[in-house]
Amino acid sequence: MSANEFAFFPGCVLSQAAKESKMSLEAIAPILGWKLNEIKGWSCCGASQAQDVDPIATLVANARNIALAEQMKMPLLTTCSTCKLTLTKAKTTLDKGAKERINKFLAEGNMKYEGSTEITSLLWALYENLDTLKSKVVKPLSNLKVALFYGCHSIRPEDAYNGKESSVNPKSFETVVGALGATIVTFEKRLDCCGFHASDPAVKSVQ
């Protein structure tokens, strides 16, 4: 297995509403020397909502997704921050004692979760391969000013990612965009929540 080969988990949004993002990633991956192997038979991660309805079923589903990547013997890469958080939290739960119980369900499909696969994201993969990214820039985004917005699930909760990046002073996004040549402008909302899981009657009233 190449160090730049990934078990690719596109997730629901990238497969449907944001197909253009999937096409873009698949186009740049070979330029970066990456090989994306889409996980065959992947299923929805539950988007941090399904567990409110049935936490065990959601954990089983994500254990299965990770187990599929384990069979490929590759780190699991996703572009969606919500998928990254959901899969990472599932892996933590499994590794801290739930593996045996959940494997009983997986065994019915002749599968088993081992805990051997790392879960990463496009942002982190770019950040951790910054020299390669810089070397591949042909047309720097020199005339582009960019206001960055992380979104909660990219950096929070911080302990879910074992402190891999600060939730109050992250730098991965700025570093990657800076490597592309763009100018980063101050944006006071860059770490704010968009309200993804909030239910607002005012919003419902206009639907």
Short mmCIF file of C-alpha atoms in Angstrom, two decimals:
data_model
loop_
_atom_site.label_atom_id
_atom_site.label_comp_id
_atom_site.label_asym_id
_atom_site.label_seq_id
_atom_site.Cartn_x
_atom_site.Cartn_y
_atom_site.Cartn_z
CA MET A 1 0.00 0.00 0.00
CA SER A 2 1.28 3.45 -0.97
CA ALA A 3 1.52 6.09 1.75
CA ASN A 4 -0.63 8.29 -0.50
CA GLU A 5 -3.36 5.75 -1.13
CA PHE A 6 -6.69 6.19 0.61
CA ALA A 7 -9.95 4.36 1.18
CA PHE A 8 -12.21 7.19 0.03
CA PHE A 9 -15.48 7.79 1.88
CA PRO A 10 -17.37 10.39 -0.18
CA GLY A 11 -20.44 10.57 2.04
CA CYS A 12 -23.97 11.46 0.98
CA VAL A 13 -23.48 15.15 0.17
CA LEU A 14 -20.47 14.63 -2.08
CA SER A 15 -22.31 11.88 -3.91
CA GLN A 16 -25.46 13.94 -4.48
CA ALA A 17 -25.76 17.66 -3.74
CA ALA A 18 -22.06 18.47 -4.17
CA LYS A 19 -21.04 16.20 -7.02
CA GLU A 20 -18.86 18.97 -8.45
CA SER A 21 -16.68 18.79 -5.33
CA LYS A 22 -16.20 15.05 -5.83
CA MET A 23 -15.27 15.64 -9.46
CA SER A 24 -12.75 18.31 -8.43
CA LEU A 25 -11.14 16.08 -5.82
CA GLU A 26 -10.88 13.17 -8.24
CA ALA A 27 -9.22 15.52 -10.74
CA ILE A 28 -6.58 16.90 -8.37
CA ALA A 29 -5.78 13.66 -6.54
CA PRO A 30 -3.53 12.25 -9.30
CA ILE A 31 -1.69 15.58 -9.53
CA LEU A 32 -0.88 15.33 -5.83
CA GLY A 33 0.21 11.73 -6.27
CA TRP A 34 -2.81 10.40 -4.38
CA LYS A 35 -4.86 7.39 -5.30
CA LEU A 36 -8.45 7.49 -4.10
CA ASN A 37 -10.16 4.12 -3.84
CA GLU A 38 -13.84 4.70 -3.19
CA ILE A 39 -15.10 2.32 -0.52
CA LYS A 40 -17.47 -0.12 -2.18
CA GLY A 41 -20.74 -0.45 -0.33
CA TRP A 42 -20.25 2.52 2.02
CA SER A 43 -23.37 3.82 3.75
CA CYS A 44 -24.53 7.08 5.28
CA CYS A 45 -22.69 7.97 8.50
CA GLY A 46 -25.87 9.34 10.09
CA ALA A 47 -24.65 12.94 10.03
CA SER A 48 -24.65 13.29 13.85
CA GLN A 49 -28.44 12.90 13.85
CA ALA A 50 -29.22 9.21 13.37
CA GLN A 51 -27.68 8.35 16.74
CA ASP A 52 -30.43 10.37 18.43
CA VAL A 53 -32.92 7.89 16.99
CA ASP A 54 -30.94 4.65 17.27
CA PRO A 55 -27.37 4.98 18.61
CA ILE A 56 -26.58 1.27 18.33
CA ALA A 57 -27.69 1.00 14.70
CA THR A 58 -25.69 4.12 13.88
CA LEU A 59 -22.60 2.74 15.59
CA VAL A 60 -22.97 -0.54 13.71
CA ALA A 61 -23.27 1.32 10.41
CA ASN A 62 -20.11 3.32 11.05
CA ALA A 63 -18.21 0.31 12.36
CA ARG A 64 -19.08 -1.33 9.06
CA ASN A 65 -17.87 1.69 7.07
CA ILE A 66 -14.56 1.66 8.93
CA ALA A 67 -14.28 -2.12 8.64
CA LEU A 68 -14.63 -1.81 4.86
CA ALA A 69 -11.66 0.57 4.86
CA GLU A 70 -9.73 -1.85 7.08
CA GLN A 71 -10.27 -4.60 4.52
CA MET A 72 -8.61 -2.30 1.98
CA LYS A 73 -5.71 -1.74 4.42
CA MET A 74 -5.77 2.00 3.83
CA PRO A 75 -6.51 5.10 5.90
CA LEU A 76 -10.06 6.34 5.47
CA LEU A 77 -10.29 9.79 3.90
CA THR A 78 -13.41 11.95 3.73
CA THR A 79 -13.95 15.53 2.64
CA CYS A 80 -17.02 16.11 4.81
CA SER A 81 -16.28 17.46 8.29
CA THR A 82 -19.49 15.96 9.68
CA CYS A 83 -18.59 12.53 8.30
CA LYS A 84 -15.11 12.92 9.76
CA LEU A 85 -16.47 13.73 13.22
CA THR A 86 -19.13 11.01 13.15
CA LEU A 87 -16.70 8.33 12.00
CA THR A 88 -14.02 9.49 14.45
CA LYS A 89 -16.44 9.43 17.40
CA ALA A 90 -17.63 5.97 16.35
CA LYS A 91 -14.04 4.72 16.20
CA THR A 92 -13.34 6.12 19.67
CA THR A 93 -16.44 4.46 21.10
CA LEU A 94 -15.51 1.15 19.50
CA ASP A 95 -11.90 1.32 20.66
CA LYS A 96 -12.93 2.16 24.22
CA GLY A 97 -15.00 -0.93 24.82
CA ALA A 98 -17.86 -1.25 22.34
CA LYS A 99 -15.98 -3.26 19.72
CA GLU A 100 -16.92 -6.72 21.00
CA ARG A 101 -20.61 -5.92 21.22
CA ILE A 102 -20.78 -4.26 17.81
CA ASN A 103 -18.77 -7.02 16.15
CA LYS A 104 -21.57 -9.43 17.04
CA PHE A 105 -23.80 -7.45 14.69
CA LEU A 106 -21.12 -7.18 12.02
CA ALA A 107 -20.53 -10.92 12.17
CA GLU A 108 -23.98 -11.44 10.68
CA GLY A 109 -22.55 -9.91 7.50
CA ASN A 110 -19.22 -11.73 7.81
CA MET A 111 -17.45 -8.54 8.82
CA LYS A 112 -15.33 -7.48 11.76
CA TYR A 113 -14.07 -4.16 13.09
CA GLU A 114 -10.41 -4.31 14.15
CA GLY A 115 -9.52 -0.69 14.89
CA SER A 116 -6.55 -0.62 12.53
CA THR A 117 -7.53 2.22 10.19
CA GLU A 118 -6.81 5.91 10.65
CA ILE A 119 -9.57 8.40 9.82
CA THR A 120 -8.50 11.63 8.16
CA SER A 121 -9.92 14.45 6.09
CA LEU A 122 -9.01 16.24 2.89
CA LEU A 123 -8.01 19.33 4.88
CA TRP A 124 -5.69 17.40 7.16
CA ALA A 125 -4.21 15.38 4.29
CA LEU A 126 -3.39 18.60 2.42
CA TYR A 127 -2.00 20.22 5.58
CA GLU A 128 0.21 17.23 6.31
CA ASN A 129 1.50 17.14 2.73
CA LEU A 130 2.07 20.87 2.37
CA ASP A 131 5.37 20.64 0.49
CA THR A 132 3.75 18.47 -2.17
CA LEU A 133 0.81 20.86 -2.44
CA LYS A 134 3.09 23.88 -2.86
CA SER A 135 5.14 22.13 -5.52
CA LYS A 136 2.04 21.45 -7.61
CA VAL A 137 0.69 25.01 -7.68
CA VAL A 138 0.87 26.23 -11.29
CA LYS A 139 -1.34 29.31 -11.10
CA PRO A 140 -1.19 30.86 -7.60
CA LEU A 141 -4.39 32.49 -6.40
CA SER A 142 -2.50 35.74 -6.01
CA ASN A 143 -5.38 38.08 -6.75
CA LEU A 144 -7.94 36.27 -4.63
CA LYS A 145 -8.97 37.39 -1.16
CA VAL A 146 -10.50 34.62 0.97
CA ALA A 147 -12.55 34.70 4.18
CA LEU A 148 -12.28 31.30 5.84
CA PHE A 149 -15.01 29.46 7.75
CA TYR A 150 -14.05 26.22 9.49
CA GLY A 151 -17.41 24.92 10.63
CA CYS A 152 -17.85 23.21 14.00
CA HIS A 153 -17.18 19.64 12.99
CA SER A 154 -13.77 20.42 11.50
CA ILE A 155 -12.34 21.36 14.88
CA ARG A 156 -14.90 20.64 17.60
CA PRO A 157 -15.11 19.01 20.02
CA GLU A 158 -11.34 19.28 20.28
CA ASP A 159 -10.98 16.19 22.46
CA ALA A 160 -12.74 14.09 19.79
CA TYR A 161 -9.65 14.60 17.64
CA ASN A 162 -7.21 14.03 20.50
CA GLY A 163 -6.08 17.63 20.38
CA LYS A 164 -4.82 17.30 16.80
CA GLU A 165 -5.77 20.92 16.19
CA SER A 166 -6.78 23.77 18.46
CA SER A 167 -10.50 24.54 18.41
CA VAL A 168 -9.90 28.18 19.37
CA ASN A 169 -6.85 28.91 17.23
CA PRO A 170 -6.73 26.44 14.33
CA LYS A 171 -4.28 26.99 11.50
CA SER A 172 -4.66 24.14 9.01
CA PHE A 173 -7.16 25.93 6.74
CA GLU A 174 -5.14 29.16 6.69
CA THR A 175 -1.95 27.25 5.96
CA VAL A 176 -3.44 25.31 3.05
CA VAL A 177 -5.12 28.34 1.46
CA GLY A 178 -1.96 30.38 1.97
CA ALA A 179 0.04 27.69 0.16
CA LEU A 180 -2.25 28.18 -2.84
CA GLY A 181 -1.26 31.85 -2.94
CA ALA A 182 -4.52 33.47 -1.83
CA THR A 183 -4.71 36.39 0.59
CA ILE A 184 -6.61 35.55 3.77
CA VAL A 185 -8.76 38.37 5.11
CA THR A 186 -10.00 38.80 8.67
CA PHE A 187 -13.40 37.21 9.25
CA GLU A 188 -14.75 37.44 12.76
CA LYS A 189 -17.20 34.57 12.18
CA ARG A 190 -14.56 32.07 11.05
CA LEU A 191 -15.06 29.80 14.08
CA ASP A 192 -18.77 30.34 14.61
CA CYS A 193 -21.50 27.69 14.41
CA CYS A 194 -23.83 27.70 11.39
CA GLY A 195 -26.64 26.14 13.44
CA PHE A 196 -26.63 22.83 11.55
CA HIS A 197 -28.29 20.90 14.40
CA ALA A 198 -30.48 23.73 15.66
CA SER A 199 -34.22 23.81 15.08
CA ASP A 200 -35.43 27.37 14.54
CA PRO A 201 -39.21 28.01 14.36
CA ALA A 202 -38.50 31.17 12.36
CA VAL A 203 -36.78 29.13 9.69
CA LYS A 204 -39.62 26.58 9.60
CA SER A 205 -42.19 29.34 9.21
CA VAL A 206 -40.76 30.43 5.86
CA GLN A 207 -40.38 26.97 4.37
#
